[in-house]
Amino acid sequence: DPECGFYTTADPFNREGHFITSPEISPIFGELMAVFVQLFWGQNGMDSAEHPKVIAELGPGTGALAREVLRSIWSFGCAENLEYVFVEVSPKLATVQQKTINEFFISRGLMLEFADSEGVETLRCREKKLCFRWVRDLGGLASVVGARDGPCRPFVLAHEFFDALPAQKFRFSSGRWRELLIGPNPTARIGGTKVFDIVPGPSDSPSVKNILRPEIRFASPPPENTEIEVSPVSLFHMDLINSLCDAHKGASLIIDYGEKHAFTDSLIV
């Protein structure tokens, strides 16, 4: 939501914000991810300065990870002929990322040229044949990769991207599955105003039948009050990443945090 969305209106990525991520704490995290990228390039004969390369980052935050990946690739001597694509839905964060990248080049005595063509913002360093593009979704990324001349084997980075995507939560109770929704608590009030809470939906809702699909997911009824979260949006994005990498012989490195079992309670009210 451009007016009320958390990532489009807030500035959550810092020690004073809502949370802080690994690239903001230490450059080592970005350096290690750059090693993965470099190994992939080396295994495919792409580690020379002349070979065209593409890195795409999903949900790039402040641009700190991109900066450290770029710094390491620069030290490897293969930063030239690189196109770095930021997949970012928030115009506010895109501006922060552009500032981060600009400062990186200014510290090296280089200037970037800015352009905006058909809604795709671009920063370009002609001396190093480096290009940075901003697209809003994976469809935009696919268009950028597909428009390139010749194979480029894109490398997709996603750090704490999937845990920012929405999930739907379900509970098994009294022999039936119900989706847990956000709604007014009929008994709780603050100053005469109803309080919002997690409330169970109907047992025959389309989300239970089409998203949870308990007859496929469970061989037998689970224990009473079992809860599980399902994220169709995450599955959709993962399919798009797989399709992109398969079509262009690319690769992806996805880092997130969780447990060895299905999530049951990551929603906060």
PDB file of C-alpha atoms in Angstrom:
ATOM      1  CA  ASP A   1       0.000   0.000   0.000  1.00  0.00           C
ATOM      2  CA  PRO A   2       1.685   3.260  -1.082  1.00  0.00           C
ATOM      3  CA  GLU A   3      -0.071   5.267   1.650  1.00  0.00           C
ATOM      4  CA  CYS A   4      -0.216   2.932   4.648  1.00  0.00           C
ATOM      5  CA  GLY A   5       2.169   0.078   3.847  1.00  0.00           C
ATOM      6  CA  PHE A   6       4.822  -0.681   6.459  1.00  0.00           C
ATOM      7  CA  TYR A   7       7.775  -0.851   4.043  1.00  0.00           C
ATOM      8  CA  THR A   8       6.532   2.020   1.870  1.00  0.00           C
ATOM      9  CA  THR A   9       6.131   4.527   4.706  1.00  0.00           C
ATOM     10  CA  ALA A  10       8.452   3.452   7.545  1.00  0.00           C
ATOM     11  CA  ASP A  11      12.223   3.373   7.897  1.00  0.00           C
ATOM     12  CA  PRO A  12      12.609   0.056   9.761  1.00  0.00           C
ATOM     13  CA  PHE A  13      16.190  -0.930   8.861  1.00  0.00           C
ATOM     14  CA  ASN A  14      18.463   0.506  11.552  1.00  0.00           C
ATOM     15  CA  ARG A  15      19.335   0.226  15.218  1.00  0.00           C
ATOM     16  CA  GLU A  16      16.689   2.820  16.083  1.00  0.00           C
ATOM     17  CA  GLY A  17      14.040   1.227  13.825  1.00  0.00           C
ATOM     18  CA  HIS A  18      11.914  -1.900  14.104  1.00  0.00           C
ATOM     19  CA  PHE A  19      14.719  -4.376  13.408  1.00  0.00           C
ATOM     20  CA  ILE A  20      18.264  -4.673  12.146  1.00  0.00           C
ATOM     21  CA  THR A  21      19.565  -7.254   9.665  1.00  0.00           C
ATOM     22  CA  SER A  22      22.948  -8.951   9.245  1.00  0.00           C
ATOM     23  CA  PRO A  23      24.307  -6.653   6.469  1.00  0.00           C
ATOM     24  CA  GLU A  24      23.740  -3.639   8.754  1.00  0.00           C
ATOM     25  CA  ILE A  25      25.792  -5.227  11.555  1.00  0.00           C
ATOM     26  CA  SER A  26      28.897  -6.436   9.742  1.00  0.00           C
ATOM     27  CA  PRO A  27      30.280  -6.431   6.171  1.00  0.00           C
ATOM     28  CA  ILE A  28      31.282 -10.096   6.584  1.00  0.00           C
ATOM     29  CA  PHE A  29      27.765 -11.262   5.706  1.00  0.00           C
ATOM     30  CA  GLY A  30      27.804  -9.527   2.318  1.00  0.00           C
ATOM     31  CA  GLU A  31      31.361 -10.678   1.683  1.00  0.00           C
ATOM     32  CA  LEU A  32      30.366 -14.321   2.199  1.00  0.00           C
ATOM     33  CA  MET A  33      27.431 -13.955  -0.184  1.00  0.00           C
ATOM     34  CA  ALA A  34      29.778 -12.399  -2.728  1.00  0.00           C
ATOM     35  CA  VAL A  35      31.981 -15.497  -2.464  1.00  0.00           C
ATOM     36  CA  PHE A  36      28.998 -17.647  -3.477  1.00  0.00           C
ATOM     37  CA  VAL A  37      28.385 -15.398  -6.471  1.00  0.00           C
ATOM     38  CA  GLN A  38      32.059 -15.466  -7.436  1.00  0.00           C
ATOM     39  CA  LEU A  39      32.198 -19.268  -7.203  1.00  0.00           C
ATOM     40  CA  PHE A  40      29.160 -19.536  -9.469  1.00  0.00           C
ATOM     41  CA  TRP A  41      30.768 -17.210 -12.010  1.00  0.00           C
ATOM     42  CA  GLY A  42      34.056 -19.128 -11.860  1.00  0.00           C
ATOM     43  CA  GLN A  43      32.345 -22.490 -12.369  1.00  0.00           C
ATOM     44  CA  ASN A  44      30.648 -21.122 -15.486  1.00  0.00           C
ATOM     45  CA  GLY A  45      33.586 -19.219 -16.981  1.00  0.00           C
ATOM     46  CA  MET A  46      32.090 -15.830 -16.104  1.00  0.00           C
ATOM     47  CA  ASP A  47      34.692 -14.460 -13.678  1.00  0.00           C
ATOM     48  CA  SER A  48      36.529 -12.278 -16.190  1.00  0.00           C
ATOM     49  CA  ALA A  49      35.956  -8.527 -16.327  1.00  0.00           C
ATOM     50  CA  GLU A  50      34.750  -8.803 -19.928  1.00  0.00           C
ATOM     51  CA  HIS A  51      31.947 -11.328 -19.327  1.00  0.00           C
ATOM     52  CA  PRO A  52      28.443  -9.826 -18.845  1.00  0.00           C
ATOM     53  CA  LYS A  53      26.931 -10.644 -15.454  1.00  0.00           C
ATOM     54  CA  VAL A  54      23.627 -10.029 -13.638  1.00  0.00           C
ATOM     55  CA  ILE A  55      22.914 -10.005  -9.911  1.00  0.00           C
ATOM     56  CA  ALA A  56      19.341  -9.485  -8.722  1.00  0.00           C
ATOM     57  CA  GLU A  57      18.442  -8.770  -5.106  1.00  0.00           C
ATOM     58  CA  LEU A  58      14.918  -9.164  -3.747  1.00  0.00           C
ATOM     59  CA  GLY A  59      13.891  -6.822  -0.949  1.00  0.00           C
ATOM     60  CA  PRO A  60      17.231  -4.972  -0.787  1.00  0.00           C
ATOM     61  CA  GLY A  61      16.510  -2.942   2.356  1.00  0.00           C
ATOM     62  CA  THR A  62      18.893   0.005   2.652  1.00  0.00           C
ATOM     63  CA  GLY A  63      21.259  -1.309  -0.025  1.00  0.00           C
ATOM     64  CA  ALA A  64      23.806  -2.363   2.606  1.00  0.00           C
ATOM     65  CA  LEU A  65      24.002  -5.932   1.311  1.00  0.00           C
ATOM     66  CA  ALA A  66      24.416  -4.732  -2.287  1.00  0.00           C
ATOM     67  CA  ARG A  67      27.190  -2.372  -1.173  1.00  0.00           C
ATOM     68  CA  GLU A  68      29.177  -5.129   0.549  1.00  0.00           C
ATOM     69  CA  VAL A  69      28.639  -7.612  -2.286  1.00  0.00           C
ATOM     70  CA  LEU A  70      29.810  -4.954  -4.730  1.00  0.00           C
ATOM     71  CA  ARG A  71      32.809  -4.085  -2.559  1.00  0.00           C
ATOM     72  CA  SER A  72      33.925  -7.730  -2.514  1.00  0.00           C
ATOM     73  CA  ILE A  73      33.332  -8.297  -6.228  1.00  0.00           C
ATOM     74  CA  TRP A  74      35.297  -5.117  -6.872  1.00  0.00           C
ATOM     75  CA  SER A  75      38.237  -6.549  -4.935  1.00  0.00           C
ATOM     76  CA  PHE A  76      37.990  -9.781  -6.969  1.00  0.00           C
ATOM     77  CA  GLY A  77      38.516  -7.704 -10.118  1.00  0.00           C
ATOM     78  CA  CYS A  78      35.311  -8.728 -11.876  1.00  0.00           C
ATOM     79  CA  ALA A  79      32.884  -5.888 -11.145  1.00  0.00           C
ATOM     80  CA  GLU A  80      32.913  -4.628 -14.737  1.00  0.00           C
ATOM     81  CA  ASN A  81      30.120  -5.548 -17.144  1.00  0.00           C
ATOM     82  CA  LEU A  82      27.835  -6.106 -14.153  1.00  0.00           C
ATOM     83  CA  GLU A  83      24.138  -5.279 -14.009  1.00  0.00           C
ATOM     84  CA  TYR A  84      22.703  -5.220 -10.475  1.00  0.00           C
ATOM     85  CA  VAL A  85      18.903  -5.281 -10.350  1.00  0.00           C
ATOM     86  CA  PHE A  86      17.071  -4.181  -7.208  1.00  0.00           C
ATOM     87  CA  VAL A  87      13.587  -5.697  -6.898  1.00  0.00           C
ATOM     88  CA  GLU A  88      11.968  -3.120  -4.632  1.00  0.00           C
ATOM     89  CA  VAL A  89       8.293  -2.242  -4.228  1.00  0.00           C
ATOM     90  CA  SER A  90       8.874   0.835  -2.036  1.00  0.00           C
ATOM     91  CA  PRO A  91       9.847   4.112  -3.770  1.00  0.00           C
ATOM     92  CA  LYS A  92      11.079   5.383  -0.399  1.00  0.00           C
ATOM     93  CA  LEU A  93      13.476   2.466   0.080  1.00  0.00           C
ATOM     94  CA  ALA A  94      14.571   2.645  -3.569  1.00  0.00           C
ATOM     95  CA  THR A  95      15.732   6.202  -2.884  1.00  0.00           C
ATOM     96  CA  VAL A  96      17.675   5.000   0.177  1.00  0.00           C
ATOM     97  CA  GLN A  97      19.308   2.243  -1.901  1.00  0.00           C
ATOM     98  CA  GLN A  98      20.291   4.724  -4.624  1.00  0.00           C
ATOM     99  CA  LYS A  99      21.898   6.938  -1.990  1.00  0.00           C
ATOM    100  CA  THR A 100      23.873   3.970  -0.617  1.00  0.00           C
ATOM    101  CA  ILE A 101      25.173   3.022  -4.069  1.00  0.00           C
ATOM    102  CA  ASN A 102      25.965   6.629  -4.942  1.00  0.00           C
ATOM    103  CA  GLU A 103      28.034   7.050  -1.784  1.00  0.00           C
ATOM    104  CA  PHE A 104      29.962   3.862  -2.570  1.00  0.00           C
ATOM    105  CA  PHE A 105      31.047   5.229  -5.950  1.00  0.00           C
ATOM    106  CA  ILE A 106      31.727   8.737  -4.687  1.00  0.00           C
ATOM    107  CA  SER A 107      34.158   7.226  -2.150  1.00  0.00           C
ATOM    108  CA  ARG A 108      36.027   5.818  -5.139  1.00  0.00           C
ATOM    109  CA  GLY A 109      36.055   9.067  -7.076  1.00  0.00           C
ATOM    110  CA  LEU A 110      33.459   7.869  -9.590  1.00  0.00           C
ATOM    111  CA  MET A 111      30.175   9.465 -10.616  1.00  0.00           C
ATOM    112  CA  LEU A 112      26.943   7.715 -11.576  1.00  0.00           C
ATOM    113  CA  GLU A 113      24.484   8.836 -14.238  1.00  0.00           C
ATOM    114  CA  PHE A 114      20.783   8.664 -13.342  1.00  0.00           C
ATOM    115  CA  ALA A 115      18.028   7.849 -15.834  1.00  0.00           C
ATOM    116  CA  ASP A 116      14.335   6.956 -15.643  1.00  0.00           C
ATOM    117  CA  SER A 117      12.969   5.077 -18.646  1.00  0.00           C
ATOM    118  CA  GLU A 118       9.394   3.763 -18.616  1.00  0.00           C
ATOM    119  CA  GLY A 119       9.362   3.596 -14.824  1.00  0.00           C
ATOM    120  CA  VAL A 120      12.681   1.750 -14.528  1.00  0.00           C
ATOM    121  CA  GLU A 121      15.182   3.909 -12.642  1.00  0.00           C
ATOM    122  CA  THR A 122      18.834   3.368 -13.536  1.00  0.00           C
ATOM    123  CA  LEU A 123      22.221   4.372 -12.183  1.00  0.00           C
ATOM    124  CA  ARG A 124      25.129   3.808 -14.553  1.00  0.00           C
ATOM    125  CA  CYS A 125      28.922   3.961 -14.206  1.00  0.00           C
ATOM    126  CA  ARG A 126      30.326   4.133 -17.717  1.00  0.00           C
ATOM    127  CA  GLU A 127      33.963   3.846 -16.604  1.00  0.00           C
ATOM    128  CA  LYS A 128      33.333   0.403 -15.104  1.00  0.00           C
ATOM    129  CA  LYS A 129      30.446  -0.656 -17.389  1.00  0.00           C
ATOM    130  CA  LEU A 130      28.277  -1.035 -14.315  1.00  0.00           C
ATOM    131  CA  CYS A 131      24.516  -0.590 -14.279  1.00  0.00           C
ATOM    132  CA  PHE A 132      22.025  -0.580 -11.411  1.00  0.00           C
ATOM    133  CA  ARG A 133      18.305  -0.896 -12.143  1.00  0.00           C
ATOM    134  CA  TRP A 134      15.211  -0.735  -9.973  1.00  0.00           C
ATOM    135  CA  VAL A 135      12.104  -2.796 -10.761  1.00  0.00           C
ATOM    136  CA  ARG A 136       9.018  -3.335  -8.639  1.00  0.00           C
ATOM    137  CA  ASP A 137       8.526  -7.089  -9.009  1.00  0.00           C
ATOM    138  CA  LEU A 138       9.894 -10.323 -10.441  1.00  0.00           C
ATOM    139  CA  GLY A 139       8.042  -9.692 -13.684  1.00  0.00           C
ATOM    140  CA  GLY A 140      10.129  -6.555 -14.096  1.00  0.00           C
ATOM    141  CA  LEU A 141      13.275  -8.560 -13.351  1.00  0.00           C
ATOM    142  CA  ALA A 142      12.343 -11.150 -15.980  1.00  0.00           C
ATOM    143  CA  SER A 143      11.882  -8.341 -18.519  1.00  0.00           C
ATOM    144  CA  VAL A 144      15.322  -6.876 -17.732  1.00  0.00           C
ATOM    145  CA  VAL A 145      17.032 -10.267 -18.008  1.00  0.00           C
ATOM    146  CA  GLY A 146      15.114 -11.227 -21.143  1.00  0.00           C
ATOM    147  CA  ALA A 147      16.046  -7.974 -22.880  1.00  0.00           C
ATOM    148  CA  ARG A 148      19.786  -8.636 -22.618  1.00  0.00           C
ATOM    149  CA  ASP A 149      21.820  -9.760 -25.612  1.00  0.00           C
ATOM    150  CA  GLY A 150      23.128 -13.268 -25.123  1.00  0.00           C
ATOM    151  CA  PRO A 151      23.166 -15.466 -21.986  1.00  0.00           C
ATOM    152  CA  CYS A 152      23.864 -13.823 -18.624  1.00  0.00           C
ATOM    153  CA  ARG A 153      23.123 -16.545 -16.021  1.00  0.00           C
ATOM    154  CA  PRO A 154      21.449 -14.286 -13.429  1.00  0.00           C
ATOM    155  CA  PHE A 155      22.291 -14.799  -9.764  1.00  0.00           C
ATOM    156  CA  VAL A 156      19.330 -14.045  -7.458  1.00  0.00           C
ATOM    157  CA  LEU A 157      19.961 -12.986  -3.850  1.00  0.00           C
ATOM    158  CA  ALA A 158      17.162 -12.978  -1.280  1.00  0.00           C
ATOM    159  CA  HIS A 159      18.002 -12.253   2.348  1.00  0.00           C
ATOM    160  CA  GLU A 160      15.065 -12.082   4.763  1.00  0.00           C
ATOM    161  CA  PHE A 161      12.770 -11.547   1.797  1.00  0.00           C
ATOM    162  CA  PHE A 162      10.342 -14.411   2.278  1.00  0.00           C
ATOM    163  CA  ASP A 163       9.714 -13.731   5.967  1.00  0.00           C
ATOM    164  CA  ALA A 164       8.345 -10.325   4.952  1.00  0.00           C
ATOM    165  CA  LEU A 165       5.677 -11.883   2.724  1.00  0.00           C
ATOM    166  CA  PRO A 166       2.144 -12.460   4.054  1.00  0.00           C
ATOM    167  CA  ALA A 167       0.985 -15.813   5.390  1.00  0.00           C
ATOM    168  CA  GLN A 168      -2.397 -17.305   6.182  1.00  0.00           C
ATOM    169  CA  LYS A 169      -2.890 -19.096   9.475  1.00  0.00           C
ATOM    170  CA  PHE A 170      -5.147 -22.089  10.189  1.00  0.00           C
ATOM    171  CA  ARG A 171      -6.244 -23.912  13.371  1.00  0.00           C
ATOM    172  CA  PHE A 172      -7.661 -27.422  13.810  1.00  0.00           C
ATOM    173  CA  SER A 173     -10.397 -27.405  16.442  1.00  0.00           C
ATOM    174  CA  SER A 174     -13.404 -29.652  17.157  1.00  0.00           C
ATOM    175  CA  GLY A 175     -12.598 -31.803  14.153  1.00  0.00           C
ATOM    176  CA  ARG A 176     -12.471 -28.927  11.645  1.00  0.00           C
ATOM    177  CA  TRP A 177      -9.897 -26.593  10.112  1.00  0.00           C
ATOM    178  CA  ARG A 178     -10.595 -22.866  10.199  1.00  0.00           C
ATOM    179  CA  GLU A 179      -8.591 -19.915   8.954  1.00  0.00           C
ATOM    180  CA  LEU A 180      -7.648 -17.440  11.679  1.00  0.00           C
ATOM    181  CA  LEU A 181      -8.577 -13.905  10.688  1.00  0.00           C
ATOM    182  CA  ILE A 182      -8.264 -10.431  12.147  1.00  0.00           C
ATOM    183  CA  GLY A 183     -11.577  -9.115  13.436  1.00  0.00           C
ATOM    184  CA  PRO A 184     -13.227  -7.272  16.336  1.00  0.00           C
ATOM    185  CA  ASN A 185     -13.331  -9.094  19.643  1.00  0.00           C
ATOM    186  CA  PRO A 186     -17.041  -9.007  20.626  1.00  0.00           C
ATOM    187  CA  THR A 187     -16.289  -8.963  24.354  1.00  0.00           C
ATOM    188  CA  ALA A 188     -13.237  -6.694  24.615  1.00  0.00           C
ATOM    189  CA  ARG A 189     -13.415  -2.918  24.438  1.00  0.00           C
ATOM    190  CA  ILE A 190     -11.080  -0.006  25.140  1.00  0.00           C
ATOM    191  CA  GLY A 191     -12.909   3.202  25.923  1.00  0.00           C
ATOM    192  CA  GLY A 192     -16.029   1.965  24.176  1.00  0.00           C
ATOM    193  CA  THR A 193     -14.130   0.919  21.032  1.00  0.00           C
ATOM    194  CA  LYS A 194     -14.010  -2.712  19.963  1.00  0.00           C
ATOM    195  CA  VAL A 195     -10.584  -4.364  20.164  1.00  0.00           C
ATOM    196  CA  PHE A 196      -9.247  -6.287  17.178  1.00  0.00           C
ATOM    197  CA  ASP A 197      -8.100  -9.833  17.771  1.00  0.00           C
ATOM    198  CA  ILE A 198      -7.487 -13.139  15.992  1.00  0.00           C
ATOM    199  CA  VAL A 199     -10.844 -14.812  15.318  1.00  0.00           C
ATOM    200  CA  PRO A 200     -11.648 -18.145  13.578  1.00  0.00           C
ATOM    201  CA  GLY A 201     -13.363 -18.068  10.203  1.00  0.00           C
ATOM    202  CA  PRO A 202     -15.889 -20.575   8.799  1.00  0.00           C
ATOM    203  CA  SER A 203     -14.774 -24.190   8.391  1.00  0.00           C
ATOM    204  CA  ASP A 204     -15.924 -24.397   4.773  1.00  0.00           C
ATOM    205  CA  SER A 205     -14.106 -21.276   3.538  1.00  0.00           C
ATOM    206  CA  PRO A 206     -12.352 -21.347   0.118  1.00  0.00           C
ATOM    207  CA  SER A 207      -9.003 -20.724   1.829  1.00  0.00           C
ATOM    208  CA  VAL A 208      -9.301 -23.984   3.790  1.00  0.00           C
ATOM    209  CA  LYS A 209     -10.228 -25.941   0.669  1.00  0.00           C
ATOM    210  CA  ASN A 210      -7.852 -24.325  -1.835  1.00  0.00           C
ATOM    211  CA  ILE A 211      -4.864 -23.083   0.217  1.00  0.00           C
ATOM    212  CA  LEU A 212      -4.552 -25.343   3.253  1.00  0.00           C
ATOM    213  CA  ARG A 213      -5.913 -28.422   1.416  1.00  0.00           C
ATOM    214  CA  PRO A 214      -5.896 -30.567   4.591  1.00  0.00           C
ATOM    215  CA  GLU A 215      -6.827 -33.785   2.773  1.00  0.00           C
ATOM    216  CA  ILE A 216      -3.481 -33.546   0.921  1.00  0.00           C
ATOM    217  CA  ARG A 217      -1.354 -32.053   3.689  1.00  0.00           C
ATOM    218  CA  PHE A 218      -2.423 -34.386   6.525  1.00  0.00           C
ATOM    219  CA  ALA A 219      -2.705 -38.189   6.410  1.00  0.00           C
ATOM    220  CA  SER A 220      -4.779 -38.188   9.609  1.00  0.00           C
ATOM    221  CA  PRO A 221      -6.427 -35.564  11.826  1.00  0.00           C
ATOM    222  CA  PRO A 222      -3.825 -33.645  13.879  1.00  0.00           C
ATOM    223  CA  PRO A 223      -4.022 -32.995  17.625  1.00  0.00           C
ATOM    224  CA  GLU A 224      -6.611 -30.521  18.876  1.00  0.00           C
ATOM    225  CA  ASN A 225      -5.702 -26.832  18.432  1.00  0.00           C
ATOM    226  CA  THR A 226      -2.901 -27.579  15.971  1.00  0.00           C
ATOM    227  CA  GLU A 227      -1.981 -24.392  14.091  1.00  0.00           C
ATOM    228  CA  ILE A 228      -0.108 -23.983  10.819  1.00  0.00           C
ATOM    229  CA  GLU A 229       0.784 -21.098   8.529  1.00  0.00           C
ATOM    230  CA  VAL A 230       0.767 -21.280   4.736  1.00  0.00           C
ATOM    231  CA  SER A 231       2.132 -18.578   2.423  1.00  0.00           C
ATOM    232  CA  PRO A 232       0.839 -18.895  -1.163  1.00  0.00           C
ATOM    233  CA  VAL A 233       2.633 -15.648  -2.037  1.00  0.00           C
ATOM    234  CA  SER A 234       5.962 -17.197  -1.017  1.00  0.00           C
ATOM    235  CA  LEU A 235       5.314 -20.265  -3.162  1.00  0.00           C
ATOM    236  CA  PHE A 236       4.385 -18.007  -6.084  1.00  0.00           C
ATOM    237  CA  HIS A 237       7.625 -16.009  -5.778  1.00  0.00           C
ATOM    238  CA  MET A 238       9.705 -19.168  -5.409  1.00  0.00           C
ATOM    239  CA  ASP A 239       8.175 -20.546  -8.612  1.00  0.00           C
ATOM    240  CA  LEU A 240       9.061 -17.321 -10.430  1.00  0.00           C
ATOM    241  CA  ILE A 241      12.669 -17.471  -9.182  1.00  0.00           C
ATOM    242  CA  ASN A 242      12.966 -21.105 -10.277  1.00  0.00           C
ATOM    243  CA  SER A 243      11.525 -20.319 -13.702  1.00  0.00           C
ATOM    244  CA  LEU A 244      13.916 -17.392 -14.188  1.00  0.00           C
ATOM    245  CA  CYS A 245      16.979 -19.404 -13.164  1.00  0.00           C
ATOM    246  CA  ASP A 246      15.904 -22.389 -15.259  1.00  0.00           C
ATOM    247  CA  ALA A 247      15.247 -20.307 -18.374  1.00  0.00           C
ATOM    248  CA  HIS A 248      18.584 -18.457 -18.182  1.00  0.00           C
ATOM    249  CA  LYS A 249      20.756 -21.110 -16.488  1.00  0.00           C
ATOM    250  CA  GLY A 250      21.072 -18.932 -13.399  1.00  0.00           C
ATOM    251  CA  ALA A 251      21.226 -19.624  -9.679  1.00  0.00           C
ATOM    252  CA  SER A 252      19.844 -18.263  -6.419  1.00  0.00           C
ATOM    253  CA  LEU A 253      21.011 -17.898  -2.837  1.00  0.00           C
ATOM    254  CA  ILE A 254      18.126 -17.530  -0.387  1.00  0.00           C
ATOM    255  CA  ILE A 255      18.775 -16.934   3.307  1.00  0.00           C
ATOM    256  CA  ASP A 256      16.029 -16.756   5.903  1.00  0.00           C
ATOM    257  CA  TYR A 257      15.445 -17.836   9.466  1.00  0.00           C
ATOM    258  CA  GLY A 258      13.043 -20.370  10.917  1.00  0.00           C
ATOM    259  CA  GLU A 259      12.581 -23.757  12.496  1.00  0.00           C
ATOM    260  CA  LYS A 260      12.822 -27.337  11.273  1.00  0.00           C
ATOM    261  CA  HIS A 261       9.044 -27.695  11.552  1.00  0.00           C
ATOM    262  CA  ALA A 262       6.063 -25.830  10.104  1.00  0.00           C
ATOM    263  CA  PHE A 263       5.516 -22.355  11.462  1.00  0.00           C
ATOM    264  CA  THR A 264       2.621 -22.091  13.863  1.00  0.00           C
ATOM    265  CA  ASP A 265       2.705 -18.620  15.353  1.00  0.00           C
ATOM    266  CA  SER A 266       4.594 -15.862  13.560  1.00  0.00           C
ATOM    267  CA  LEU A 267       1.638 -13.489  13.409  1.00  0.00           C
ATOM    268  CA  ILE A 268       1.588 -10.559  15.814  1.00  0.00           C
ATOM    269  CA  VAL A 269      -1.560  -8.636  16.716  1.00  0.00           C
TER     270      VAL A 269
END
